[in-house]
Amino acid sequence: MRRTIWLEDDESVCILDQTALPLREECVRLKTLAEIARAIEVMQVRGAPLIGVTAAYGVAVGLREAASPTAANLNTIRRTLVATRPTAVNLRWAVDRVIRRVAEHPTSSWVDIAFKEAHAIAEEDVAASRSIGEHGADLLETLYRNKEARTLRILTHCNAGFLATVTWGTALAPLYVLKERGIPLHVWVDETRPRNQGYLTAWELSQEGISNTVIVDNAGGHFMQRGEVDAVIVGSDRTTRRGDVCNKIGTLLKALAARAYGIPFYVALPSSTFDLSIESGSEIEIEERDPSEVHSLGFSTARNPAFDVTEAHLVTALITERGVFAANEETLVAAFGSTSPSP
Ligand code: MRU
């Protein structure tokens, strides 16, 4: 399994360029705040946890660029990074965590402290993803044993695998653990127009030896109706205190179809993806990307919302690094209220 972000020469933040994958495996070295902000904006790095980690390193790199950094530099760095992508809360959470940490120390140590904190966020992400994998695998293994299915058939949308995190992933982490446990699996991979993150999912599943089939985004309902899907599992870019899940555009339709056919719909996320400061998904800013990603036919306009909100009542359970939780306010505030970021 690959690591998606690492430091080289104590100078460069290296990433796997996700705009080149799955055709080419290329690493990009990022040395300036502008390069890091651009990498997030153009989606060379993507996926809520990974953009959080990248932005955390962005604070450190930005401070290093300012010869003797001040509070004004911190504000500029924050503004630059937060402006890159608005929906995934992990980005803002990670930037603010690093800024809070450096502010406790004299300015002369800010660069060191910022790199250490970014590194801690990265390592915590690895541990959280692995733990999501274990909890999710327990849940899915029970489903597999109860169904006495010969192969567990999972549908996923977008990419919430190791490419979306530092390693392991969120929605795909349980599948990697199930593979280790010897449970036979097949994954239906939504193509995920317009950016086709499904190809990244298919690529990484294939790398890890997990059988998978790419399907067009409209095919999920068809396979569910025919009884060929045992569970749906997706990631999240932001989940509210009542359990509304914001994730890649098209997730909502999969949740609705799953509900119609009595198929469990699971969401896997680290606690850094909770935004308990808001109740409803309608309060989340949905990133609207360039319409040219949708079409360039010239005779019509296009809209390109990148995310949608699946209301809590459609979510069977939330799989986190601390275990599996019901998607409702009472449960989430009790479990995450004291530790979750409040942006
Ligand atoms: O626009 P992207 O590719 O950054 O969107 C990513 C997703 O929607 C993922 O499913 C989500 O971030 C969960 S990632 C672990």
mmCIF file with all atom_site columns, N, CA and C in Angstrom, residues 154-157 186-193 196 198-199 202 212-224 229 254:
data_model
loop_
_atom_site.group_PDB
_atom_site.id
_atom_site.type_symbol
_atom_site.label_atom_id
_atom_site.label_alt_id
_atom_site.label_comp_id
_atom_site.label_asym_id
_atom_site.label_entity_id
_atom_site.label_seq_id
_atom_site.pdbx_PDB_ins_code
_atom_site.Cartn_x
_atom_site.Cartn_y
_atom_site.Cartn_z
_atom_site.occupancy
_atom_site.B_iso_or_equiv
_atom_site.pdbx_formal_charge
_atom_site.auth_seq_id
_atom_site.auth_comp_id
_atom_site.auth_asym_id
_atom_site.auth_atom_id
_atom_site.pdbx_PDB_model_num
ATOM 1  N N  . ILE A 1 154 ? -19.663 -5.141 -2.564  1.00 0.00 ? 154 ILE A N  1
ATOM 2  C CA . ILE A 1 154 ? -19.720 -3.784 -2.000  1.00 0.00 ? 154 ILE A CA 1
ATOM 3  C C  . ILE A 1 154 ? -19.767 -2.780 -3.137  1.00 0.00 ? 154 ILE A C  1
ATOM 4  N N  . LEU A 1 155 ? -20.578 -1.733 -2.964  1.00 0.00 ? 155 LEU A N  1
ATOM 5  C CA . LEU A 1 155 ? -20.549 -0.635 -3.945  1.00 0.00 ? 155 LEU A CA 1
ATOM 6  C C  . LEU A 1 155 ? -19.955 0.597  -3.271  1.00 0.00 ? 155 LEU A C  1
ATOM 7  N N  . THR A 1 156 ? -19.068 1.290  -3.998  1.00 0.00 ? 156 THR A N  1
ATOM 8  C CA . THR A 1 156 ? -18.498 2.531  -3.445  1.00 0.00 ? 156 THR A CA 1
ATOM 9  C C  . THR A 1 156 ? -18.534 3.630  -4.489  1.00 0.00 ? 156 THR A C  1
ATOM 10 N N  . HIS A 1 157 ? -18.503 4.856  -4.002  1.00 0.00 ? 157 HIS A N  1
ATOM 11 C CA . HIS A 1 157 ? -18.590 6.035  -4.872  1.00 0.00 ? 157 HIS A CA 1
ATOM 12 C C  . HIS A 1 157 ? -17.375 6.910  -4.613  1.00 0.00 ? 157 HIS A C  1
ATOM 13 N N  . HIS A 1 186 ? -16.010 -8.491 -3.800  1.00 0.00 ? 186 HIS A N  1
ATOM 14 C CA . HIS A 1 186 ? -16.033 -7.840 -5.115  1.00 0.00 ? 186 HIS A CA 1
ATOM 15 C C  . HIS A 1 186 ? -16.563 -6.425 -4.931  1.00 0.00 ? 186 HIS A C  1
ATOM 16 N N  . VAL A 1 187 ? -15.947 -5.464 -5.597  1.00 0.00 ? 187 VAL A N  1
ATOM 17 C CA . VAL A 1 187 ? -16.338 -4.067 -5.402  1.00 0.00 ? 187 VAL A CA 1
ATOM 18 C C  . VAL A 1 187 ? -16.867 -3.488 -6.715  1.00 0.00 ? 187 VAL A C  1
ATOM 19 N N  . TRP A 1 188 ? -18.077 -2.928 -6.637  1.00 0.00 ? 188 TRP A N  1
ATOM 20 C CA . TRP A 1 188 ? -18.626 -2.136 -7.746  1.00 0.00 ? 188 TRP A CA 1
ATOM 21 C C  . TRP A 1 188 ? -18.113 -0.712 -7.554  1.00 0.00 ? 188 TRP A C  1
ATOM 22 N N  . VAL A 1 189 ? -17.437 -0.191 -8.544  1.00 0.00 ? 189 VAL A N  1
ATOM 23 C CA . VAL A 1 189 ? -16.799 1.123  -8.402  1.00 0.00 ? 189 VAL A CA 1
ATOM 24 C C  . VAL A 1 189 ? -17.511 2.136  -9.302  1.00 0.00 ? 189 VAL A C  1
ATOM 25 N N  . ASP A 1 190 ? -18.209 3.085  -8.690  1.00 0.00 ? 190 ASP A N  1
ATOM 26 C CA . ASP A 1 190 ? -18.839 4.146  -9.498  1.00 0.00 ? 190 ASP A CA 1
ATOM 27 C C  . ASP A 1 190 ? -17.757 4.973  -10.182 1.00 0.00 ? 190 ASP A C  1
ATOM 28 N N  . GLU A 1 191 ? -17.981 5.246  -11.441 1.00 0.00 ? 191 GLU A N  1
ATOM 29 C CA . GLU A 1 191 ? -17.010 6.022  -12.217 1.00 0.00 ? 191 GLU A CA 1
ATOM 30 C C  . GLU A 1 191 ? -16.755 7.410  -11.599 1.00 0.00 ? 191 GLU A C  1
ATOM 31 N N  . THR A 1 192 ? -17.854 8.037  -11.135 1.00 0.00 ? 192 THR A N  1
ATOM 32 C CA . THR A 1 192 ? -17.785 9.324  -10.429 1.00 0.00 ? 192 THR A CA 1
ATOM 33 C C  . THR A 1 192 ? -17.425 10.480 -11.350 1.00 0.00 ? 192 THR A C  1
ATOM 34 N N  . ARG A 1 193 ? -18.320 10.717 -12.277 1.00 0.00 ? 193 ARG A N  1
ATOM 35 C CA . ARG A 1 193 ? -18.203 11.872 -13.159 1.00 0.00 ? 193 ARG A CA 1
ATOM 36 C C  . ARG A 1 193 ? -18.320 13.147 -12.335 1.00 0.00 ? 193 ARG A C  1
ATOM 37 N N  . ASN A 1 196 ? -13.976 11.519 -12.395 1.00 0.00 ? 196 ASN A N  1
ATOM 38 C CA . ASN A 1 196 ? -13.646 10.086 -12.533 1.00 0.00 ? 196 ASN A CA 1
ATOM 39 C C  . ASN A 1 196 ? -12.725 9.546  -11.439 1.00 0.00 ? 196 ASN A C  1
ATOM 40 N N  . GLY A 1 198 ? -13.430 7.341  -9.586  1.00 0.00 ? 198 GLY A N  1
ATOM 41 C CA . GLY A 1 198 ? -13.614 5.888  -9.563  1.00 0.00 ? 198 GLY A CA 1
ATOM 42 C C  . GLY A 1 198 ? -12.443 5.151  -10.201 1.00 0.00 ? 198 GLY A C  1
ATOM 43 N N  . TYR A 1 199 ? -11.805 5.773  -11.173 1.00 0.00 ? 199 TYR A N  1
ATOM 44 C CA . TYR A 1 199 ? -10.646 5.112  -11.793 1.00 0.00 ? 199 TYR A CA 1
ATOM 45 C C  . TYR A 1 199 ? -9.498  4.990  -10.786 1.00 0.00 ? 199 TYR A C  1
ATOM 46 N N  . ALA A 1 202 ? -10.502 2.062  -8.621  1.00 0.00 ? 202 ALA A N  1
ATOM 47 C CA . ALA A 1 202 ? -10.274 0.783  -9.310  1.00 0.00 ? 202 ALA A CA 1
ATOM 48 C C  . ALA A 1 202 ? -8.778  0.479  -9.359  1.00 0.00 ? 202 ALA A C  1
ATOM 49 N N  . ASN A 1 212 ? -12.629 -5.931 -8.721  1.00 0.00 ? 212 ASN A N  1
ATOM 50 C CA . ASN A 1 212 ? -13.501 -4.757 -8.829  1.00 0.00 ? 212 ASN A CA 1
ATOM 51 C C  . ASN A 1 212 ? -13.971 -4.564 -10.265 1.00 0.00 ? 212 ASN A C  1
ATOM 52 N N  . THR A 1 213 ? -15.093 -3.880 -10.394 1.00 0.00 ? 213 THR A N  1
ATOM 53 C CA . THR A 1 213 ? -15.657 -3.563 -11.707 1.00 0.00 ? 213 THR A CA 1
ATOM 54 C C  . THR A 1 213 ? -16.083 -2.105 -11.707 1.00 0.00 ? 213 THR A C  1
ATOM 55 N N  . VAL A 1 214 ? -15.628 -1.356 -12.681 1.00 0.00 ? 214 VAL A N  1
ATOM 56 C CA . VAL A 1 214 ? -16.074 0.040  -12.805 1.00 0.00 ? 214 VAL A CA 1
ATOM 57 C C  . VAL A 1 214 ? -17.440 0.063  -13.468 1.00 0.00 ? 214 VAL A C  1
ATOM 58 N N  . ILE A 1 215 ? -18.341 0.868  -12.913 1.00 0.00 ? 215 ILE A N  1
ATOM 59 C CA . ILE A 1 215 ? -19.671 1.015  -13.531 1.00 0.00 ? 215 ILE A CA 1
ATOM 60 C C  . ILE A 1 215 ? -19.959 2.500  -13.725 1.00 0.00 ? 215 ILE A C  1
ATOM 61 N N  . VAL A 1 216 ? -20.807 2.835  -14.679 1.00 0.00 ? 216 VAL A N  1
ATOM 62 C CA . VAL A 1 216 ? -21.173 4.245  -14.840 1.00 0.00 ? 216 VAL A CA 1
ATOM 63 C C  . VAL A 1 216 ? -22.013 4.656  -13.638 1.00 0.00 ? 216 VAL A C  1
ATOM 64 N N  . ASP A 1 217 ? -22.044 5.940  -13.364 1.00 0.00 ? 217 ASP A N  1
ATOM 65 C CA . ASP A 1 217 ? -22.690 6.401  -12.139 1.00 0.00 ? 217 ASP A CA 1
ATOM 66 C C  . ASP A 1 217 ? -24.168 6.022  -12.059 1.00 0.00 ? 217 ASP A C  1
ATOM 67 N N  . ASN A 1 218 ? -24.807 5.889  -13.198 1.00 0.00 ? 218 ASN A N  1
ATOM 68 C CA . ASN A 1 218 ? -26.236 5.575  -13.181 1.00 0.00 ? 218 ASN A CA 1
ATOM 69 C C  . ASN A 1 218 ? -26.538 4.092  -13.023 1.00 0.00 ? 218 ASN A C  1
ATOM 70 N N  . ALA A 1 219 ? -25.526 3.252  -12.933 1.00 0.00 ? 219 ALA A N  1
ATOM 71 C CA . ALA A 1 219 ? -25.768 1.802  -12.924 1.00 0.00 ? 219 ALA A CA 1
ATOM 72 C C  . ALA A 1 219 ? -25.994 1.225  -11.525 1.00 0.00 ? 219 ALA A C  1
ATOM 73 N N  . GLY A 1 220 ? -25.654 2.000  -10.487 1.00 0.00 ? 220 GLY A N  1
ATOM 74 C CA . GLY A 1 220 ? -25.733 1.452  -9.121  1.00 0.00 ? 220 GLY A CA 1
ATOM 75 C C  . GLY A 1 220 ? -27.121 0.925  -8.783  1.00 0.00 ? 220 GLY A C  1
ATOM 76 N N  . GLY A 1 221 ? -28.169 1.697  -9.117  1.00 0.00 ? 221 GLY A N  1
ATOM 77 C CA . GLY A 1 221 ? -29.543 1.284  -8.809  1.00 0.00 ? 221 GLY A CA 1
ATOM 78 C C  . GLY A 1 221 ? -29.885 -0.036 -9.487  1.00 0.00 ? 221 GLY A C  1
ATOM 79 N N  . HIS A 1 222 ? -29.419 -0.193 -10.684 1.00 0.00 ? 222 HIS A N  1
ATOM 80 C CA . HIS A 1 222 ? -29.670 -1.418 -11.447 1.00 0.00 ? 222 HIS A CA 1
ATOM 81 C C  . HIS A 1 222 ? -29.098 -2.635 -10.718 1.00 0.00 ? 222 HIS A C  1
ATOM 82 N N  . PHE A 1 223 ? -27.847 -2.529 -10.272 1.00 0.00 ? 223 PHE A N  1
ATOM 83 C CA . PHE A 1 223 ? -27.240 -3.679 -9.590  1.00 0.00 ? 223 PHE A CA 1
ATOM 84 C C  . PHE A 1 223 ? -27.867 -3.922 -8.215  1.00 0.00 ? 223 PHE A C  1
ATOM 85 N N  . MET A 1 224 ? -28.279 -2.840 -7.563  1.00 0.00 ? 224 MET A N  1
ATOM 86 C CA . MET A 1 224 ? -28.960 -3.023 -6.266  1.00 0.00 ? 224 MET A CA 1
ATOM 87 C C  . MET A 1 224 ? -30.296 -3.741 -6.475  1.00 0.00 ? 224 MET A C  1
ATOM 88 N N  . VAL A 1 229 ? -25.731 -6.227 -4.764  1.00 0.00 ? 229 VAL A N  1
ATOM 89 C CA . VAL A 1 229 ? -24.961 -5.354 -3.863  1.00 0.00 ? 229 VAL A CA 1
ATOM 90 C C  . VAL A 1 229 ? -25.357 -5.708 -2.425  1.00 0.00 ? 229 VAL A C  1
ATOM 91 N N  . LYS A 1 254 ? -27.170 7.228  -4.414  1.00 0.00 ? 254 LYS A N  1
ATOM 92 C CA . LYS A 1 254 ? -26.830 5.848  -4.025  1.00 0.00 ? 254 LYS A CA 1
ATOM 93 C C  . LYS A 1 254 ? -27.484 5.505  -2.697  1.00 0.00 ? 254 LYS A C  1
#
